[in-house]
Coordinates of C-alpha atoms and ligand atoms in Angstrom, one line a residue:
X1 CA 96.5 146.3 125.2
X2 CA 96.3 143.8 122.4
X3 CA 95.3 145.2 119.0
X4 CA 92.0 144.0 117.4
X5 CA 93.7 142.0 114.6
X6 CA 95.9 140.3 117.1
X7 CA 93.2 138.2 118.8
X8 CA 90.4 135.8 117.9
X9 CA 86.9 135.4 119.6
X10 CA 86.4 131.8 120.8
X11 CA 83.7 129.9 122.7
X12 CA 83.9 128.0 125.9
X13 CA 83.2 124.2 125.1
X14 CA 83.8 122.5 128.5
X15 CA 84.0 123.4 132.2
X16 CA 85.2 121.3 135.0
X17 CA 85.1 122.5 138.6
X18 CA 87.7 120.7 140.7
X19 CA 87.3 122.6 144.0
X20 CA 85.8 125.9 145.1
X21 CA 88.9 127.7 143.9
X22 CA 90.2 125.5 141.0
X23 CA 88.6 124.8 137.7
X24 CA 89.5 123.8 134.1
X25 CA 87.9 124.9 130.9
X26 CA 88.3 124.4 127.1
X27 CA 87.8 126.8 124.3
X28 CA 87.5 126.5 120.6
X29 CA 90.8 126.8 118.8
X30 CA 91.4 128.9 115.7
X31 CA 93.0 126.8 112.9
X32 CA 95.9 129.3 112.8
X33 CA 96.7 129.1 116.5
X34 CA 100.0 127.2 116.9
X35 CA 102.0 126.6 120.1
X36 CA 104.9 124.6 121.5
X37 CA 104.0 122.4 124.5
X38 CA 104.8 124.3 127.6
X39 CA 103.9 127.6 126.2
X40 CA 101.2 129.9 127.4
X41 CA 98.4 132.0 125.7
X42 CA 97.0 135.3 126.6
X43 CA 93.2 135.0 127.4
X44 CA 91.0 138.1 127.4
X45 CA 87.4 138.9 128.7
X46 CA 85.6 142.0 127.7
X47 CA 84.5 144.4 130.5
X48 CA 81.2 146.4 130.7
X49 CA 83.0 149.4 129.2
X50 CA 84.2 147.3 126.2
X51 CA 87.8 147.3 127.3
X52 CA 89.6 144.0 128.0
X53 CA 91.3 142.2 130.8
X54 CA 94.1 139.9 129.6
X55 CA 96.0 137.2 131.5
X56 CA 98.6 134.7 130.6
X57 CA 97.5 131.1 130.9
X58 CA 99.6 128.0 130.3
X59 CA 98.1 125.6 127.8
X60 CA 97.1 122.1 129.2
X61 CA 96.3 120.5 125.8
X62 CA 98.5 118.5 123.4
X63 CA 99.6 120.6 120.5
X64 CA 97.5 118.4 118.2
X65 CA 94.2 118.9 120.1
X66 CA 91.3 120.5 118.4
X67 CA 90.5 122.6 121.4
X68 CA 92.6 124.4 124.0
X69 CA 92.3 123.5 127.6
X70 CA 93.3 125.7 130.6
X71 CA 93.5 125.1 134.4
X72 CA 92.7 128.1 136.6
X73 CA 92.8 129.3 140.1
X74 CA 90.0 131.6 141.4
X75 CA 91.5 134.5 143.2
X76 CA 88.9 136.0 145.7
X77 CA 89.4 139.6 144.4
X78 CA 91.1 138.8 141.1
X79 CA 90.1 141.0 138.2
X80 CA 90.3 138.2 135.6
X81 CA 89.3 135.1 137.5
X82 CA 86.3 136.8 139.2
X83 CA 85.0 137.4 135.6
X84 CA 85.6 133.8 134.4
X85 CA 84.7 131.8 137.4
X86 CA 81.2 131.3 136.3
X87 CA 81.8 130.7 132.6
X88 CA 79.5 128.3 130.8
X89 CA 79.6 126.3 127.6
X90 CA 78.9 128.8 124.7
X91 CA 80.3 131.9 126.5
X92 CA 82.8 134.1 124.7
X93 CA 86.5 134.3 125.5
X94 CA 89.3 136.1 123.5
X95 CA 92.7 134.7 122.8
X96 CA 95.8 136.5 121.5
X97 CA 96.9 134.8 118.3
X98 CA 100.6 134.8 119.4
X99 CA 102.1 131.9 121.3
X100 CA 104.4 132.9 124.2
X101 CA 106.9 131.4 126.5
X102 CA 110.3 129.7 127.0
X103 CA 109.2 126.8 129.3
X104 CA 109.8 124.4 126.4
X105 CA 112.0 121.3 126.1
X106 CA 113.9 122.7 123.1
X107 CA 115.8 124.8 125.7
X108 CA 117.7 121.7 126.7
X109 CA 120.5 119.7 125.1
X110 CA 121.2 116.0 125.8
X111 CA 120.2 115.0 129.4
X112 CA 118.7 111.7 130.5
X113 CA 116.0 112.7 133.1
X114 CA 113.4 115.3 132.5
X115 CA 112.0 116.7 135.8
X116 CA 108.8 118.8 136.1
X117 CA 108.5 120.6 139.4
X118 CA 105.2 122.3 139.9
X119 CA 103.1 123.8 142.6
X120 CA 99.3 124.4 142.3
X121 CA 98.1 125.4 138.8
X122 CA 101.9 125.3 137.7
X123 CA 101.0 121.7 136.8
X124 CA 99.3 123.0 133.5
X125 CA 102.2 123.2 131.1
X126 CA 103.6 119.9 132.0
X127 CA 100.4 118.1 131.1
X128 CA 100.8 119.5 127.6
X129 CA 104.5 118.4 127.5
X130 CA 103.5 114.8 128.5
X131 CA 101.6 114.6 125.2
X132 CA 104.8 115.5 123.3
X133 CA 106.0 112.2 121.8
X134 CA 109.6 113.6 121.4
X135 CA 110.2 113.7 125.2
X136 CA 109.5 109.9 125.4
X137 CA 112.0 109.2 122.7
X138 CA 114.6 111.5 124.2
X139 CA 114.6 110.8 128.0
X140 CA 115.0 107.7 130.1
X141 CA 112.9 109.1 132.9
X142 CA 110.3 111.8 133.0
X143 CA 109.5 112.8 136.6
X144 CA 106.3 114.8 137.2
X145 CA 106.2 116.4 140.6
X146 CA 102.9 118.1 141.6
X147 CA 102.9 119.9 145.1
X148 CA 99.8 121.3 146.5
X149 CA 98.5 122.3 150.0
X150 CA 95.6 119.9 150.2
X151 CA 94.7 116.5 148.7
X152 CA 91.7 117.8 146.8
X153 CA 94.2 120.2 144.9
X154 CA 96.0 117.2 143.4
X155 CA 94.1 117.5 140.2
X156 CA 94.5 115.8 136.8
X157 CA 95.4 112.6 138.5
X158 CA 93.3 110.6 136.1
X159 CA 94.8 112.2 133.1
X160 CA 98.3 111.6 134.3
X161 CA 97.7 108.0 135.3
X162 CA 96.0 107.3 132.0
X163 CA 99.3 107.7 130.2
X164 CA 100.6 104.4 131.8
X165 CA 98.2 102.3 129.8
X166 CA 97.3 104.7 127.1
X167 CA 96.7 103.2 123.6
X168 CA 99.4 105.3 122.0
X169 CA 101.6 106.5 124.9
X170 CA 101.5 103.4 127.2
X171 CA 104.4 101.4 125.8
X172 CA 106.6 104.5 125.6
X173 CA 105.7 105.8 129.0
X174 CA 105.3 102.9 131.4
X175 CA 108.9 102.4 132.4
X176 CA 109.7 106.1 132.1
X177 CA 107.1 108.2 133.8
X178 CA 107.3 108.8 137.6
X179 CA 104.5 110.8 139.1
X180 CA 105.0 112.2 142.5
X181 CA 102.1 113.8 144.5
X182 CA 103.2 116.1 147.3
X183 CA 101.2 117.7 150.0
X184 CA 102.2 120.4 152.4
X185 CA 99.1 120.8 154.6
X186 CA 97.5 117.3 154.5
X187 CA 98.9 114.2 155.9
X188 CA 97.3 111.6 153.7
X189 CA 96.8 110.9 150.0
X190 CA 100.2 112.2 149.0
X191 CA 103.3 110.3 148.0
X192 CA 105.5 112.7 150.0
X193 CA 104.9 115.5 152.5
X194 CA 106.6 118.9 152.8
X195 CA 107.7 121.6 150.4
X196 CA 109.5 120.6 147.2
X197 CA 112.4 122.7 148.5
X198 CA 112.5 120.8 151.8
X199 CA 112.3 117.4 150.0
X200 CA 115.2 118.3 147.6
X201 CA 117.3 119.6 150.5
X202 CA 116.8 116.5 152.8
X203 CA 117.2 114.1 149.8
X204 CA 113.7 112.6 150.1
X205 CA 112.5 113.4 146.6
X206 CA 115.6 111.9 144.9
X207 CA 115.3 108.8 147.1
X208 CA 111.6 108.4 146.4
X209 CA 112.0 108.5 142.6
X210 CA 115.4 106.8 142.7
X211 CA 117.0 109.2 140.2
X212 CA 119.7 111.6 141.4
X213 CA 119.8 115.3 140.4
X214 CA 123.0 115.8 138.5
X215 CA 124.6 118.3 136.1
X216 CA 125.1 115.8 133.4
X217 CA 121.7 114.0 133.4
X218 CA 119.0 116.3 134.9
X219 CA 116.9 118.7 132.8
X220 CA 114.5 120.5 135.2
X221 CA 111.5 122.6 134.5
X222 CA 110.0 124.6 137.4
X223 CA 106.6 126.3 137.3
X224 CA 104.1 127.9 139.8
X225 CA 104.5 130.0 142.9
X226 CA 107.3 132.5 142.2
X227 CA 108.9 132.0 145.7
X228 CA 109.0 128.3 145.1
X229 CA 110.5 128.8 141.7
X230 CA 113.1 131.2 143.1
X231 CA 114.0 129.1 146.1
X232 CA 114.2 125.9 144.1
X233 CA 116.4 127.4 141.4
X234 CA 118.8 128.7 144.1
X235 CA 118.9 125.4 145.9
X236 CA 119.6 123.5 142.6
X237 CA 122.3 126.1 141.8
X238 CA 124.1 124.9 145.0
X239 CA 124.4 121.5 143.2
X240 CA 126.0 123.3 140.2
X241 CA 122.8 123.2 138.1
X242 CA 122.3 126.2 135.9
X243 CA 119.5 128.0 134.0
X244 CA 119.4 126.9 130.4
X245 CA 120.0 129.6 127.9
X246 CA 120.0 129.3 124.1
X247 CA 123.6 130.4 123.8
X248 CA 124.6 128.5 126.9
X249 CA 122.5 125.2 127.5
X250 CA 122.1 124.2 131.1
X251 CA 119.8 122.3 133.4
X252 CA 116.8 124.5 134.3
X253 CA 113.9 126.4 132.7
X254 CA 111.5 128.2 134.9
X255 CA 108.2 130.1 134.8
X256 CA 106.7 132.3 137.5
X257 CA 102.9 132.7 137.6
X258 CA 102.8 136.0 139.5
Ligands
FAD301 C1 103.4 133.0 132.1 C2 102.2 132.8 133.0 C3 101.3 131.7 132.9 C4 100.2 131.5 133.7 N1 99.4 130.4 133.6 C5 98.5 130.2 134.6 C6 97.7 129.1 134.5 O1 97.8 128.2 133.7 N2 96.6 129.0 135.5 C7 96.4 129.9 136.3 O2 95.5 129.8 137.2 N3 97.1 131.1 136.4 C8 98.1 131.3 135.5 N4 98.8 132.4 135.6 C9 98.3 133.5 136.4 C10 97.2 134.2 135.7 O3 97.8 134.9 134.7 C11 96.5 135.2 136.6 O4 97.4 135.9 137.5 C12 95.4 134.5 137.4 O5 94.4 133.9 136.5 C13 94.7 135.4 138.4 O6 94.2 136.5 137.7 P1 93.4 137.6 138.4 O7 93.2 138.8 137.6 O8 92.1 137.0 139.0 O9 94.3 138.0 139.7 P2 95.7 138.7 139.6 O10 95.5 140.2 139.9 O11 96.4 138.4 138.3 O12 96.5 138.0 140.7 C14 96.3 138.3 142.1 C15 97.1 137.4 143.0 O13 96.6 136.1 142.9 C16 97.6 135.1 143.2 N5 97.6 134.3 142.0 C17 97.6 134.6 140.7 N6 97.6 133.5 139.9 C18 97.7 132.4 140.7 C19 97.8 131.1 140.5 N7 97.8 130.5 139.3 N8 97.9 130.2 141.6 C20 97.9 130.8 142.8 N9 97.8 132.1 143.1 C21 97.7 132.9 142.1 C22 98.9 136.0 143.4 O14 99.1 136.2 144.7 C23 98.6 137.3 142.7 O15 99.4 138.3 143.1 C24 100.0 132.6 134.7 C25 100.8 133.6 134.8 C26 101.9 133.7 134.0 C27 102.8 135.0 134.2
NAP302 N1 89.7 127.4 150.2 C1 90.2 128.4 149.7 O1 89.6 129.4 149.4 C2 91.7 128.4 149.4 C3 92.4 127.1 149.5 C4 93.7 127.1 149.2 C5 94.3 128.3 148.7 N2 93.6 129.4 148.6 C6 94.2 130.6 148.2 O2 94.7 130.5 146.8 C7 96.0 131.2 146.6 C8 96.9 130.2 146.0 O3 97.1 129.1 146.8 P1 97.8 127.8 146.2 O4 97.8 126.8 147.3 O5 97.2 127.4 144.9 O6 99.2 128.3 145.9 P2 100.5 128.5 146.8 O7 100.3 129.2 147.9 O8 101.5 128.8 145.7 O9 100.8 127.0 147.3 C9 101.0 125.8 146.4 C10 102.0 124.9 147.0 O10 103.3 125.5 146.9 C11 104.0 125.5 148.1 N3 104.9 126.6 148.3 C12 104.6 127.9 148.5 N4 105.7 128.6 148.6 C13 106.8 127.8 148.4 C14 108.2 127.9 148.5 N5 108.8 129.2 148.7 N6 109.0 126.9 148.3 C15 108.4 125.7 148.1 N7 107.1 125.4 148.1 C16 106.3 126.5 148.2 C17 102.9 125.5 149.1 O11 103.4 125.0 150.4 P3 102.9 125.6 151.8 O12 101.6 125.0 152.1 O13 104.0 125.2 152.8 O14 102.8 127.1 151.7 C18 101.9 124.6 148.6 O15 102.1 123.2 148.7 C19 96.4 131.6 148.1 O16 96.3 133.0 148.1 C20 95.5 131.0 149.0 O17 95.2 131.8 150.1 C21 92.3 129.5 148.9

């Protein structure tokens, strides 16, 4: 339960349907709502009996954007997504005033290469972080890995590719950003095929991006399917990579979606 003075009522301003089970939407942003790129918000819808359903959602937008964008799955019997799957411009949505989450780059110290490993909608927080100018100053390479089952689920390609020749980001980004599209159940339109875990284990991912995963240089953020997050974390631990904690900075920061 979130108390009444802890949330604001916002309006839907934009909806984009990617596939029958994936869509994005934007909402108005209260002037007081602050967040760090990589964090999530808690979104709410009101039920018929005036109680709420709340769910955490990673923010896709830049921290300076006027509105807030979210990228969502539609779960066939999901309590929240069945209520928002048909939202339209002008509809109501509630948002908790608090910003949440530790999937932020301030978890890391030093490091040369920033890796984003995502499955499905786990891509969302990394789009927000791409808009953070400080990462382009700090890192030599920023490697964005998006793994999905099928080609149509490789969403946000236009947004990601637009960074390479963007008016403000282009010069900073063009020699640093490496975007890797991975598919597990389609055999075309990806850069690599197979699970992220398999591609790390067999060395294909490092070979493709031409950047090694090392304790000294790699700072790795992992987001999406909890089994993927766990398996990847364990696999990287075998190379000596550790979870980054405030008191003990390391290599990895992770977020599970369910
Ligand atoms: C920190 C955090 C951030 C999140 N950010 C996002 C986000 O940006 N976009 C988003 O779509 N979801 C995100 N989620 C998941 C989201 O909160 C809901 O679980 C999701 O919207 C489904 O809600 P639901 O009530 O319809 O189904 P739920 O009852 O919440 O979930 C039912 C089942 O659906 C599956 N599922 C849930 N979410 C996903 C997903 N994203 N992709 C694939 N399968 C899923 C799982 O098997 C889960 O057990 C996040 C979760 C957490 C904890
Ligand atoms: N048309 C539809 O209605 C439709 C289509 C797609 C999905 N769905 C449903 O939507 C839900 C979510 O599907 P999703 O595809 O977004 O999420 P998902 O099941 O988490 O899969 C996303 C990606 O993560 C990979 N992955 C899963 N577990 C992993 C692990 N342990 N290690 C490494 N990689 C792993 C998957 O590879 P694998 O392919 O090898 O599992 C896939 O490439 C599912 O319940 C699914 O049934 C519905």
